Coordinates of N, CA and C in Angstrom, one line a residue:
M1 N -3.2 -23.3 -0.9 CA -4.6 -23.8 -1.0 C -4.9 -24.0 -2.5
D2 N -5.7 -25.1 -2.7 CA -6.2 -25.3 -4.1 C -7.5 -24.6 -4.3
E3 N -8.2 -24.4 -3.2 CA -9.5 -23.6 -3.3 C -9.7 -23.0 -1.9
L4 N -10.6 -22.0 -1.9 CA -10.9 -21.4 -0.6 C -11.9 -22.2 0.2
P5 N -11.8 -22.4 1.5 CA -12.7 -23.2 2.2 C -14.1 -22.5 2.4
R6 N -14.1 -21.2 2.3 CA -15.3 -20.4 2.4 C -15.1 -19.2 1.5
P7 N -16.2 -18.5 1.1 CA -16.0 -17.3 0.2 C -15.0 -16.3 0.8
V8 N -14.9 -16.2 2.1 CA -13.9 -15.3 2.7 C -13.1 -16.1 3.6
H9 N -11.8 -16.2 3.4 CA -10.9 -17.0 4.3 C -9.9 -16.0 4.9
A10 N -9.8 -15.9 6.2 CA -9.0 -15.0 6.9 C -7.7 -15.6 7.5
R11 N -6.7 -14.9 7.5 CA -5.4 -15.3 8.1 C -4.8 -14.1 8.8
S12 N -4.3 -14.4 10.0 CA -3.7 -13.3 10.8 C -2.2 -13.7 11.0
K13 N -1.4 -12.7 10.9 CA 0.1 -12.9 11.0 C 0.7 -11.8 11.8
S14 N 1.7 -12.2 12.6 CA 2.6 -11.2 13.3 C 3.9 -11.3 12.6
L15 N 4.4 -10.2 12.0 CA 5.6 -10.3 11.2 C 6.7 -9.4 11.7
P16 N 7.9 -9.8 11.7 CA 9.0 -8.9 12.2 C 9.3 -7.8 11.1
G17 N 10.0 -6.8 11.6 CA 10.4 -5.8 10.6 C 11.3 -6.3 9.6
G18 N 11.1 -5.9 8.3 CA 12.0 -6.3 7.2 C 11.5 -7.6 6.6
A19 N 10.4 -8.2 7.1 CA 9.9 -9.4 6.5 C 9.4 -9.2 5.1
R20 N 9.6 -10.3 4.3 CA 9.2 -10.2 2.8 C 8.4 -11.4 2.4
K21 N 7.3 -11.2 1.8 CA 6.6 -12.3 1.2 C 6.9 -12.2 -0.3
P22 N 7.7 -13.2 -0.8 CA 8.2 -13.2 -2.2 C 7.1 -13.0 -3.2
W23 N 7.5 -12.7 -4.4 CA 6.5 -12.5 -5.5 C 5.7 -13.8 -5.7
H24 N 4.4 -13.5 -5.8 CA 3.4 -14.7 -6.0 C 2.1 -14.1 -6.5
A25 N 1.2 -15.0 -6.9 CA -0.2 -14.6 -7.3 C -1.1 -15.8 -6.9
H26 N -2.4 -15.5 -6.8 CA -3.4 -16.5 -6.5 C -4.7 -16.3 -7.2
P27 N -5.5 -17.3 -7.4 CA -6.7 -17.1 -8.2 C -7.9 -16.4 -7.5
W28 N -7.7 -15.9 -6.3 CA -8.7 -15.2 -5.6 C -8.3 -13.8 -5.2
G29 N -9.2 -12.9 -4.9 CA -8.8 -11.6 -4.5 C -8.3 -11.6 -3.0
Q30 N -7.6 -10.5 -2.7 CA -7.0 -10.4 -1.4 C -7.1 -9.0 -0.8
L31 N -7.6 -8.9 0.4 CA -7.6 -7.6 1.1 C -6.5 -7.8 2.2
T32 N -5.5 -6.9 2.2 CA -4.4 -7.0 3.1 C -4.4 -5.7 3.9
Y33 N -4.3 -5.9 5.3 CA -4.4 -4.8 6.2 C -3.5 -4.9 7.4
A34 N -2.9 -3.9 7.8 CA -2.0 -3.9 9.0 C -2.7 -3.2 10.1
I35 N -3.1 -3.9 11.2 CA -3.7 -3.2 12.3 C -2.7 -2.5 13.1
K36 N -1.4 -2.9 12.9 CA -0.3 -2.2 13.5 C 0.9 -2.4 12.6
G37 N 1.6 -1.3 12.3 CA 2.8 -1.3 11.4 C 2.4 -0.8 10.0
V38 N 3.3 -0.9 9.1 CA 3.1 -0.4 7.7 C 3.5 -1.5 6.7
L39 N 2.6 -1.8 5.8 CA 2.8 -2.8 4.8 C 3.1 -2.1 3.5
M40 N 4.0 -2.6 2.7 CA 4.2 -2.1 1.3 C 3.9 -3.3 0.3
V41 N 3.0 -3.1 -0.6 CA 2.6 -4.1 -1.6 C 3.2 -3.6 -2.9
R42 N 4.0 -4.4 -3.5 CA 4.6 -4.0 -4.8 C 4.1 -5.0 -5.9
T43 N 3.7 -4.4 -7.0 CA 3.3 -5.1 -8.2 C 4.2 -4.6 -9.3
L44 N 4.0 -5.2 -10.5 CA 4.8 -4.8 -11.6 C 4.4 -3.4 -12.1
H45 N 3.3 -2.9 -11.7 CA 2.8 -1.6 -12.2 C 2.7 -0.5 -11.1
G46 N 3.1 -0.8 -9.9 CA 3.0 0.2 -8.9 C 3.3 -0.3 -7.5
T47 N 3.6 0.6 -6.6 CA 3.8 0.3 -5.2 C 2.7 0.9 -4.3
F48 N 2.2 0.2 -3.4 CA 1.1 0.6 -2.6 C 1.4 0.5 -1.1
L49 N 1.2 1.6 -0.4 CA 1.6 1.7 1.0 C 0.4 1.6 1.8
T50 N 0.4 0.9 2.9 CA -0.8 0.8 3.8 C -0.4 1.0 5.3
P51 N -0.5 2.2 5.7 CA -0.5 2.5 7.2 C -1.8 2.0 7.8
P52 N -2.0 2.0 9.1 CA -3.1 1.4 9.7 C -4.5 2.0 9.3
Q53 N -4.5 3.2 8.6 CA -5.8 3.7 8.2 C -6.3 3.1 6.9
W54 N -5.4 2.4 6.2 CA -5.7 2.0 4.8 C -5.5 0.5 4.7
A55 N -6.1 -0.1 3.6 CA -5.9 -1.5 3.2 C -5.6 -1.5 1.7
V56 N -5.1 -2.6 1.2 CA -4.9 -2.8 -0.2 C -5.7 -3.9 -0.7
W57 N -6.5 -3.7 -1.8 CA -7.2 -4.8 -2.5 C -6.3 -5.2 -3.6
I58 N -6.0 -6.5 -3.7 CA -5.2 -7.1 -4.7 C -6.1 -8.1 -5.6
P59 N -6.3 -7.8 -6.8 CA -7.2 -8.6 -7.6 C -6.6 -10.0 -7.9
P60 N -7.4 -10.9 -8.3 CA -6.9 -12.3 -8.6 C -5.9 -12.2 -9.7
G61 N -4.9 -13.1 -9.6 CA -3.9 -13.2 -10.7 C -2.8 -12.2 -10.8
I62 N -2.8 -11.2 -9.9 CA -1.8 -10.1 -9.9 C -0.6 -10.5 -9.2
E63 N 0.6 -10.6 -9.9 CA 1.9 -10.8 -9.2 C 2.2 -9.7 -8.2
H64 N 2.6 -10.1 -7.0 CA 2.9 -9.1 -6.0 C 3.8 -9.6 -4.9
E65 N 4.4 -8.7 -4.2 CA 5.2 -9.1 -3.1 C 4.8 -8.1 -2.0
V66 N 5.0 -8.5 -0.7 CA 4.6 -7.7 0.5 C 5.8 -7.6 1.4
I67 N 6.1 -6.3 1.8 CA 7.2 -6.0 2.6 C 6.7 -5.3 3.8
T68 N 7.2 -5.7 5.0 CA 6.9 -5.0 6.2 C 7.9 -4.0 6.6
S69 N 7.5 -3.0 7.5 CA 8.5 -2.1 8.0 C 9.0 -2.6 9.3
V70 N 8.5 -2.0 10.4 CA 8.8 -2.6 11.7 C 7.9 -3.7 12.0
R71 N 7.9 -4.2 13.2 CA 7.0 -5.3 13.6 C 5.5 -5.0 13.2
T72 N 4.9 -5.9 12.5 CA 3.6 -5.6 11.9 C 2.6 -6.7 12.3
E73 N 1.4 -6.3 12.6 CA 0.3 -7.2 12.8 C -0.6 -7.1 11.6
R74 N -0.6 -8.2 10.8 CA -1.3 -8.2 9.5 C -2.5 -9.1 9.5
R75 N -3.6 -8.6 8.8 CA -4.8 -9.4 8.6 C -5.0 -9.5 7.1
N76 N -5.1 -10.7 6.6 CA -5.3 -11.0 5.2 C -6.7 -11.7 5.1
F77 N -7.4 -11.3 4.0 CA -8.7 -11.9 3.7 C -8.7 -12.3 2.3
F78 N -8.7 -13.6 2.0 CA -8.8 -14.1 0.6 C -10.2 -14.2 0.3
V79 N -10.6 -13.6 -0.9 CA -12.0 -13.5 -1.2 C -12.3 -14.1 -2.6
D80 N -13.4 -14.9 -2.6 CA -13.9 -15.4 -3.9 C -14.3 -14.2 -4.8
P81 N -13.6 -14.1 -5.9 CA -13.9 -12.9 -6.8 C -15.3 -12.8 -7.2
A82 N -16.1 -13.9 -7.2 CA -17.5 -13.8 -7.6 C -18.3 -13.1 -6.6
R83 N -17.7 -12.8 -5.4 CA -18.5 -12.2 -4.3 C -18.3 -10.7 -4.2
V84 N -17.5 -10.1 -5.1 CA -17.3 -8.7 -5.1 C -17.6 -8.2 -6.5
S85 N -17.9 -6.9 -6.6 CA -18.3 -6.3 -7.8 C -17.2 -5.8 -8.7
W86 N -15.9 -5.8 -8.1 CA -14.8 -5.4 -8.9 C -14.4 -6.4 -9.9
T87 N -14.4 -6.1 -11.1 CA -14.0 -7.1 -12.1 C -12.7 -6.7 -12.9
D88 N -12.1 -5.6 -12.5 CA -10.9 -5.1 -13.2 C -9.7 -5.7 -12.6
T89 N -8.5 -5.4 -13.1 CA -7.2 -5.9 -12.5 C -6.4 -4.8 -11.9
I90 N -7.1 -3.9 -11.2 CA -6.4 -2.7 -10.6 C -6.3 -2.9 -9.1
C91 N -5.1 -2.8 -8.6 CA -5.0 -2.7 -7.1 C -5.6 -1.4 -6.6
R92 N -6.2 -1.5 -5.4 CA -6.9 -0.3 -4.8 C -6.4 -0.1 -3.4
V93 N -6.0 1.1 -3.1 CA -5.8 1.5 -1.7 C -7.1 2.0 -1.2
L94 N -7.5 1.5 -0.1 CA -8.9 1.7 0.5 C -8.8 2.3 1.9
E95 N -9.6 3.3 2.2 CA -9.6 3.9 3.5 C -10.5 3.1 4.4
V96 N -9.9 2.6 5.5 CA -10.7 1.7 6.4 C -11.4 2.5 7.4
T97 N -12.8 2.4 7.4 CA -13.6 3.1 8.3 C -13.5 2.4 9.7
A98 N -14.0 3.1 10.7 CA -14.1 2.5 12.1 C -14.9 1.3 12.1
F99 N -16.0 1.3 11.3 CA -16.9 0.1 11.3 C -16.2 -1.0 10.6
M100 N -15.5 -0.8 9.5 CA -14.8 -1.8 8.8 C -13.7 -2.4 9.6
R101 N -13.0 -1.5 10.4 CA -12.0 -2.0 11.3 C -12.5 -3.0 12.3
E102 N -13.7 -2.8 12.8 CA -14.3 -3.7 13.7 C -14.7 -5.0 13.0
L103 N -15.2 -4.9 11.8 CA -15.5 -6.1 11.0 C -14.3 -6.9 10.7
I104 N -13.2 -6.2 10.4 CA -11.9 -6.9 10.2 C -11.5 -7.7 11.4
R105 N -11.6 -7.1 12.5 CA -11.3 -7.8 13.8 C -12.1 -9.0 14.1
V106 N -13.4 -8.9 13.8 CA -14.4 -10.0 14.2 C -14.3 -11.1 13.1
V107 N -14.3 -10.7 11.8 CA -14.2 -11.7 10.8 C -12.9 -12.5 10.8
A108 N -11.8 -11.8 11.2 CA -10.5 -12.5 11.3 C -10.5 -13.6 12.4
A109 N -11.4 -13.5 13.3 CA -11.5 -14.4 14.4 C -12.5 -15.6 14.2
L110 N -13.2 -15.6 13.1 CA -14.2 -16.6 12.8 C -13.5 -18.0 12.5
P111 N -14.2 -19.1 12.7 CA -13.6 -20.4 12.4 C -13.4 -20.4 10.9
V112 N -12.4 -21.2 10.4 CA -12.1 -21.4 9.0 C -13.4 -21.8 8.2
E113 N -14.0 -22.8 8.8 CA -15.2 -23.3 8.1 C -16.5 -22.8 8.8
Y114 N -16.6 -21.5 8.8 CA -17.8 -20.9 9.5 C -19.1 -21.3 8.8
E115 N -20.2 -21.3 9.5 CA -21.5 -21.7 8.9 C -22.0 -20.6 8.0
E116 N -22.1 -20.9 6.7 CA -22.4 -19.8 5.7 C -23.9 -19.4 5.9
D117 N -24.8 -20.3 6.3 CA -26.2 -19.9 6.4 C -26.6 -19.4 7.8
G118 N -25.6 -19.3 8.7 CA -25.9 -18.8 10.0 C -25.4 -17.4 10.3
P119 N -25.3 -17.0 11.6 CA -24.9 -15.7 11.9 C -23.5 -15.3 11.4
D120 N -22.6 -16.2 11.4 CA -21.2 -16.0 10.9 C -21.3 -15.6 9.4
G121 N -22.1 -16.4 8.6 CA -22.2 -16.1 7.2 C -22.8 -14.8 6.9
R122 N -23.8 -14.4 7.7 CA -24.4 -13.1 7.5 C -23.4 -12.0 7.9
L123 N -22.6 -12.2 8.9 CA -21.6 -11.2 9.2 C -20.5 -11.0 8.1
V124 N -20.1 -12.2 7.5 CA -19.2 -12.1 6.4 C -19.8 -11.3 5.2
Q125 N -21.1 -11.5 5.0 CA -21.8 -10.7 3.9 C -21.8 -9.2 4.2
V126 N -21.9 -8.9 5.5 CA -21.8 -7.4 5.8 C -20.4 -7.0 5.5
F127 N -19.4 -7.8 5.9 CA -18.0 -7.5 5.6 C -17.8 -7.2 4.1
L128 N -18.4 -8.1 3.2 CA -18.2 -7.9 1.8 C -19.0 -6.7 1.3
D129 N -20.1 -6.4 1.8 CA -20.9 -5.2 1.4 C -20.1 -4.0 1.8
Q130 N -19.5 -3.9 2.9 CA -18.7 -2.7 3.3 C -17.4 -2.6 2.6
L131 N -16.8 -3.7 2.2 CA -15.6 -3.7 1.5 C -15.7 -2.9 0.2
V132 N -16.7 -3.2 -0.6 CA -16.8 -2.5 -1.9 C -17.3 -1.1 -1.8
R133 N -17.7 -0.7 -0.6 CA -18.1 0.7 -0.4 C -17.0 1.6 0.2
L134 N -15.9 1.0 0.5 CA -14.8 1.8 1.1 C -14.3 2.8 0.0
R135 N -13.9 4.0 0.5 CA -13.4 5.0 -0.4 C -12.0 4.7 -0.8
E136 N -11.8 4.9 -2.1 CA -10.5 4.6 -2.7 C -9.6 5.8 -2.5
V137 N -8.4 5.6 -2.0 CA -7.4 6.6 -1.8 C -6.5 6.7 -3.0
A138 N -6.4 7.9 -3.6 CA -5.7 8.1 -4.8 C -4.2 8.3 -4.5
F139 N -3.6 7.3 -3.9 CA -2.2 7.4 -3.6 C -1.5 6.1 -3.8
S140 N -0.7 6.0 -4.8 CA 0.1 4.8 -5.1 C 1.3 5.4 -5.9
L141 N 2.2 4.5 -6.2 CA 3.4 4.9 -6.9 C 3.5 4.1 -8.3
P142 N 2.9 4.6 -9.3 CA 2.9 3.9 -10.6 C 4.3 3.7 -11.1
M143 N 4.6 2.6 -11.8 CA 5.9 2.3 -12.3 C 5.9 2.4 -13.8
P144 N 6.9 3.0 -14.4 CA 7.0 3.1 -15.9 C 7.3 1.7 -16.4
V145 N 7.1 1.5 -17.7 CA 7.3 0.2 -18.3 C 8.6 0.1 -19.2
T146 N 9.1 1.3 -19.6 CA 10.4 1.3 -20.3 C 11.4 0.7 -19.4
P147 N 12.2 -0.3 -19.9 CA 13.1 -1.1 -19.0 C 14.1 -0.2 -18.2
A148 N 14.7 0.8 -18.9 CA 15.6 1.7 -18.2 C 15.0 2.5 -17.1
L149 N 13.7 3.0 -17.4 CA 13.0 3.7 -16.3 C 12.5 2.9 -15.2
F150 N 12.1 1.7 -15.6 CA 11.6 0.7 -14.5 C 12.8 0.4 -13.6
D151 N 14.0 0.1 -14.2 CA 15.1 -0.2 -13.3 C 15.5 1.0 -12.5
L152 N 15.4 2.2 -13.1 CA 15.7 3.4 -12.3 C 14.8 3.5 -11.1
C153 N 13.5 3.4 -11.3 CA 12.5 3.5 -10.2 C 12.7 2.4 -9.2
S154 N 13.1 1.2 -9.6 CA 13.3 0.1 -8.7 C 14.5 0.5 -7.8
E155 N 15.5 1.1 -8.4 CA 16.7 1.5 -7.6 C 16.3 2.6 -6.6
L156 N 15.5 3.6 -7.0 CA 15.1 4.7 -6.2 C 14.2 4.1 -5.0
L157 N 13.4 3.1 -5.3 CA 12.7 2.5 -4.2 C 13.6 1.9 -3.1
R158 N 14.7 1.4 -3.5 CA 15.7 0.9 -2.6 C 16.5 2.0 -1.9
R159 N 16.7 3.1 -2.7 CA 17.5 4.2 -2.2 C 16.7 5.5 -2.3
P160 N 15.6 5.7 -1.5 CA 14.8 7.0 -1.7 C 15.6 8.2 -1.3
D161 N 16.7 8.1 -0.6 CA 17.5 9.3 -0.3 C 18.5 9.7 -1.4
D162 N 18.3 9.1 -2.6 CA 19.2 9.5 -3.7 C 18.9 10.9 -4.1
H163 N 19.9 11.8 -4.0 CA 19.7 13.2 -4.3 C 20.3 13.7 -5.6
R164 N 20.5 12.7 -6.6 CA 21.0 13.1 -7.9 C 20.0 14.0 -8.6
S165 N 20.5 14.9 -9.4 CA 19.7 15.8 -10.2 C 19.1 15.0 -11.4
V166 N 18.0 15.5 -12.0 CA 17.4 14.9 -13.1 C 18.4 14.7 -14.2
G167 N 19.3 15.7 -14.4 CA 20.3 15.7 -15.5 C 21.3 14.5 -15.2
D168 N 21.7 14.4 -14.0 CA 22.6 13.3 -13.7 C 22.0 11.9 -13.9
I169 N 20.7 11.8 -13.5 CA 20.0 10.5 -13.7 C 19.8 10.2 -15.1
A170 N 19.4 11.2 -15.9 CA 19.2 11.0 -17.3 C 20.5 10.5 -18.0
R171 N 21.6 11.2 -17.7 CA 22.9 10.8 -18.3 C 23.2 9.3 -17.9
A172 N 22.9 9.0 -16.6 CA 23.3 7.6 -16.1 C 22.5 6.5 -16.9
I173 N 21.3 6.8 -17.3 CA 20.5 5.8 -18.0 C 20.5 6.0 -19.5
G174 N 21.4 7.0 -20.0 CA 21.5 7.1 -21.5 C 20.3 7.8 -22.1
M175 N 19.7 8.8 -21.4 CA 18.6 9.5 -22.0 C 18.9 11.0 -21.9
S176 N 18.2 11.8 -22.7 CA 18.2 13.2 -22.5 C 17.2 13.6 -21.4
E177 N 17.3 14.7 -20.8 CA 16.3 15.1 -19.8 C 15.0 15.2 -20.4
R178 N 14.9 15.8 -21.6 CA 13.6 15.9 -22.2 C 12.9 14.6 -22.5
T179 N 13.7 13.6 -23.0 CA 13.1 12.3 -23.3 C 12.7 11.6 -22.0
L180 N 13.5 11.7 -20.9 CA 13.1 11.1 -19.7 C 11.8 11.7 -19.2
A181 N 11.7 13.0 -19.2 CA 10.5 13.7 -18.8 C 9.3 13.3 -19.6
R182 N 9.4 13.3 -20.9 CA 8.3 12.9 -21.8 C 7.8 11.5 -21.6
V183 N 8.7 10.6 -21.6 CA 8.4 9.1 -21.5 C 7.8 8.8 -20.1
F184 N 8.4 9.4 -19.1 CA 8.0 9.2 -17.7 C 6.6 9.7 -17.5
Q185 N 6.3 10.9 -18.0 CA 4.9 11.4 -17.8 C 3.9 10.5 -18.6
R186 N 4.3 10.1 -19.8 CA 3.3 9.3 -20.6 C 3.0 7.9 -19.9
E187 N 4.0 7.3 -19.3 CA 3.9 6.0 -18.7 C 3.4 5.9 -17.3
T188 N 3.5 7.0 -16.5 CA 3.1 7.0 -15.1 C 2.0 8.0 -14.8
G189 N 1.8 9.0 -15.7 CA 0.8 10.0 -15.4 C 1.4 11.1 -14.5
L190 N 2.6 10.9 -14.1 CA 3.3 11.9 -13.1 C 4.5 12.4 -13.8
S191 N 4.9 13.6 -13.4 CA 6.2 14.1 -13.8 C 7.2 13.4 -12.9
F192 N 8.5 13.3 -13.4 CA 9.5 12.6 -12.6 C 9.7 13.3 -11.2
R193 N 9.6 14.6 -11.2 CA 9.7 15.3 -9.9 C 8.6 14.9 -9.0
D194 N 7.4 14.9 -9.5 CA 6.2 14.6 -8.6 C 6.3 13.2 -8.1
W195 N 6.9 12.3 -9.0 CA 7.0 10.9 -8.6 C 8.0 10.8 -7.4
R196 N 9.1 11.5 -7.5 CA 10.1 11.4 -6.4 C 9.5 12.0 -5.1
V197 N 8.7 13.1 -5.2 CA 8.1 13.7 -4.0 C 7.2 12.6 -3.4
R198 N 6.4 12.0 -4.2 CA 5.4 11.0 -3.7 C 6.2 9.8 -3.1
L199 N 7.3 9.4 -3.7 CA 8.1 8.3 -3.1 C 8.6 8.7 -1.7
K200 N 9.1 9.9 -1.6 CA 9.6 10.4 -0.3 C 8.5 10.4 0.7
L201 N 7.3 10.8 0.3 CA 6.2 10.9 1.3 C 5.8 9.5 1.7
M202 N 5.8 8.6 0.7 CA 5.4 7.2 1.1 C 6.4 6.6 2.1
M203 N 7.7 6.8 1.8 CA 8.7 6.3 2.7 C 8.7 7.0 4.1
S204 N 8.2 8.2 4.1 CA 8.2 9.0 5.4 C 7.3 8.3 6.4
V205 N 6.3 7.6 5.9 CA 5.3 6.9 6.8 C 6.1 5.9 7.7
E206 N 7.0 5.1 7.0 CA 7.8 4.1 7.7 C 8.7 4.8 8.7
T207 N 9.4 5.9 8.2 CA 10.3 6.6 9.1 C 9.6 7.2 10.3
L208 N 8.4 7.8 10.1 CA 7.7 8.3 11.2 C 7.4 7.2 12.2
E209 N 6.9 6.1 11.7 CA 6.6 5.0 12.6 C 7.7 4.6 13.5
E210 N 8.9 4.5 12.8 CA 10.1 4.0 13.5 C 10.6 5.1 14.5
S211 N 10.7 6.3 14.1 CA 11.3 7.4 14.9 C 10.3 8.1 15.8
R212 N 9.1 8.1 15.5 CA 8.0 8.9 16.2 C 8.4 10.3 16.4
N213 N 9.2 10.8 15.4 CA 9.7 12.2 15.4 C 9.4 12.9 14.1
V214 N 8.5 13.9 14.1 CA 8.2 14.5 12.8 C 9.3 15.3 12.3
T215 N 10.0 16.0 13.1 CA 11.1 16.9 12.6 C 12.2 16.0 12.0
R216 N 12.6 15.0 12.7 CA 13.7 14.1 12.1 C 13.2 13.5 10.8
T217 N 12.0 13.1 10.7 CA 11.5 12.5 9.5 C 11.5 13.5 8.3
A218 N 11.2 14.8 8.6 CA 11.2 15.8 7.6 C 12.5 16.0 7.0
F219 N 13.6 16.1 7.8 CA 14.9 16.3 7.3 C 15.5 15.0 6.7
D220 N 15.1 13.8 7.2 CA 15.6 12.6 6.6 C 15.0 12.5 5.2
C221 N 13.8 13.0 5.0 CA 13.2 12.9 3.6 C 13.7 14.0 2.7
G222 N 14.6 14.9 3.2 CA 15.1 15.9 2.3 C 14.4 17.2 2.3
Y223 N 13.5 17.5 3.2 CA 12.8 18.7 3.3 C 13.7 19.7 4.1
D224 N 13.7 21.0 3.6 CA 14.5 22.0 4.2 C 13.7 22.7 5.4
S225 N 12.4 22.5 5.5 CA 11.7 23.0 6.6 C 10.6 22.1 7.1
L226 N 10.3 22.1 8.3 CA 9.3 21.3 8.9 C 7.9 21.6 8.4
S227 N 7.6 22.9 8.2 CA 6.3 23.3 7.7 C 6.1 22.8 6.3
A228 N 7.1 22.8 5.5 CA 6.9 22.3 4.1 C 6.6 20.9 4.1
F229 N 7.3 20.1 4.9 CA 7.0 18.7 5.0 C 5.6 18.4 5.5
I230 N 5.2 19.1 6.5 CA 3.8 18.9 7.1 C 2.8 19.2 6.0
A231 N 3.0 20.3 5.3 CA 2.0 20.7 4.3 C 1.9 19.7 3.2
A232 N 3.1 19.2 2.7 CA 3.1 18.2 1.6 C 2.5 16.9 2.1
Y233 N 2.8 16.5 3.3 CA 2.2 15.3 3.9 C 0.7 15.3 3.9
K234 N 0.2 16.5 4.4 CA -1.3 16.6 4.6 C -2.0 16.6 3.2
R235 N -1.3 17.3 2.2 CA -1.9 17.3 0.9 C -2.1 15.9 0.3
Q236 N -1.1 15.0 0.6 CA -1.1 13.7 0.0 C -2.0 12.7 0.8
F237 N -1.9 12.8 2.2 CA -2.6 11.8 3.0 C -3.9 12.3 3.6
G238 N -4.1 13.6 3.6 CA -5.4 14.1 4.2 C -5.3 14.3 5.7
H239 N -4.2 14.1 6.3 CA -4.0 14.3 7.8 C -2.5 14.7 8.0
T240 N -2.2 15.3 9.1 CA -0.8 15.7 9.4 C 0.0 14.5 9.9
P241 N 1.3 14.6 9.9 CA 2.2 13.6 10.5 C 1.8 13.3 12.0
G242 N 1.6 14.4 12.7 CA 1.2 14.3 14.1 C -0.1 13.5 14.3
E243 N -1.1 13.7 13.5 CA -2.3 13.0 13.6 C -2.1 11.5 13.3
F244 N -1.2 11.2 12.3 CA -0.8 9.8 12.0 C -0.2 9.1 13.3
L245 N 0.7 9.8 13.9 CA 1.4 9.2 15.1 C 0.3 9.0 16.2
K246 N -0.6 9.9 16.4 CA -1.7 9.7 17.4 C -2.5 8.4 17.1
S247 N -2.7 8.2 15.8 CA -3.5 7.0 15.4 C -2.8 5.7 15.7
L248 N -1.5 5.7 15.7 CA -0.7 4.5 16.1 C -0.9 4.2 17.5
E249 N -1.2 5.2 18.4 CA -1.3 4.9 19.8 C -2.7 4.4 20.2
Q250 N -3.7 4.5 19.3 CA -5.1 4.1 19.6 C -5.2 2.6 19.7

């Protein structure tokens, strides 16, 4: 599109597991949401995971790619940046309320050229009002900028089950453990250990959805006990793995 036909333009897609939308950018904002399945949005600065309770806001001009897990029902909303109050270039993971979920369903079904001054236009305005009020979830995976560390993290994203020690990894990329720890903390705000824990928890959402088995997911993610996995999962996501599985059935 050269321009949006309306301030909010919705697109609905059914995507197979493993689908990829290659790296791209556009001059408008985008809200991407999976009503079923799990989306992963990757930018040069971080990776953002969206199970059905969350959505990702992608600002205008941000290079990104989107990856699906299993079969996914996706709703995209392309938004005129002048219609939202966010003026920064930060991607946001947003908690989707029950009300917003209904708005997503209804607005996604509107005609492309809905009447802006009529009931449809007023409904879209409610959608925009609610969008900027959604609570931001402090859960993403920031990426370091040092090339060796960026390449390392990209490899770990492809192989989250990599169990090498920090010492082995540091030697493989030609750094000392101390340098790796110092630079990684400075560039991501996380220790390397915490980053790997967060990566495993992010990937566990996809494993949970595919297996529907909490115990299997815990051990696949490298946890020695089920209780430790459940506790770590709840600390990060605010709900247990079992509660997440129940939400997929709703």
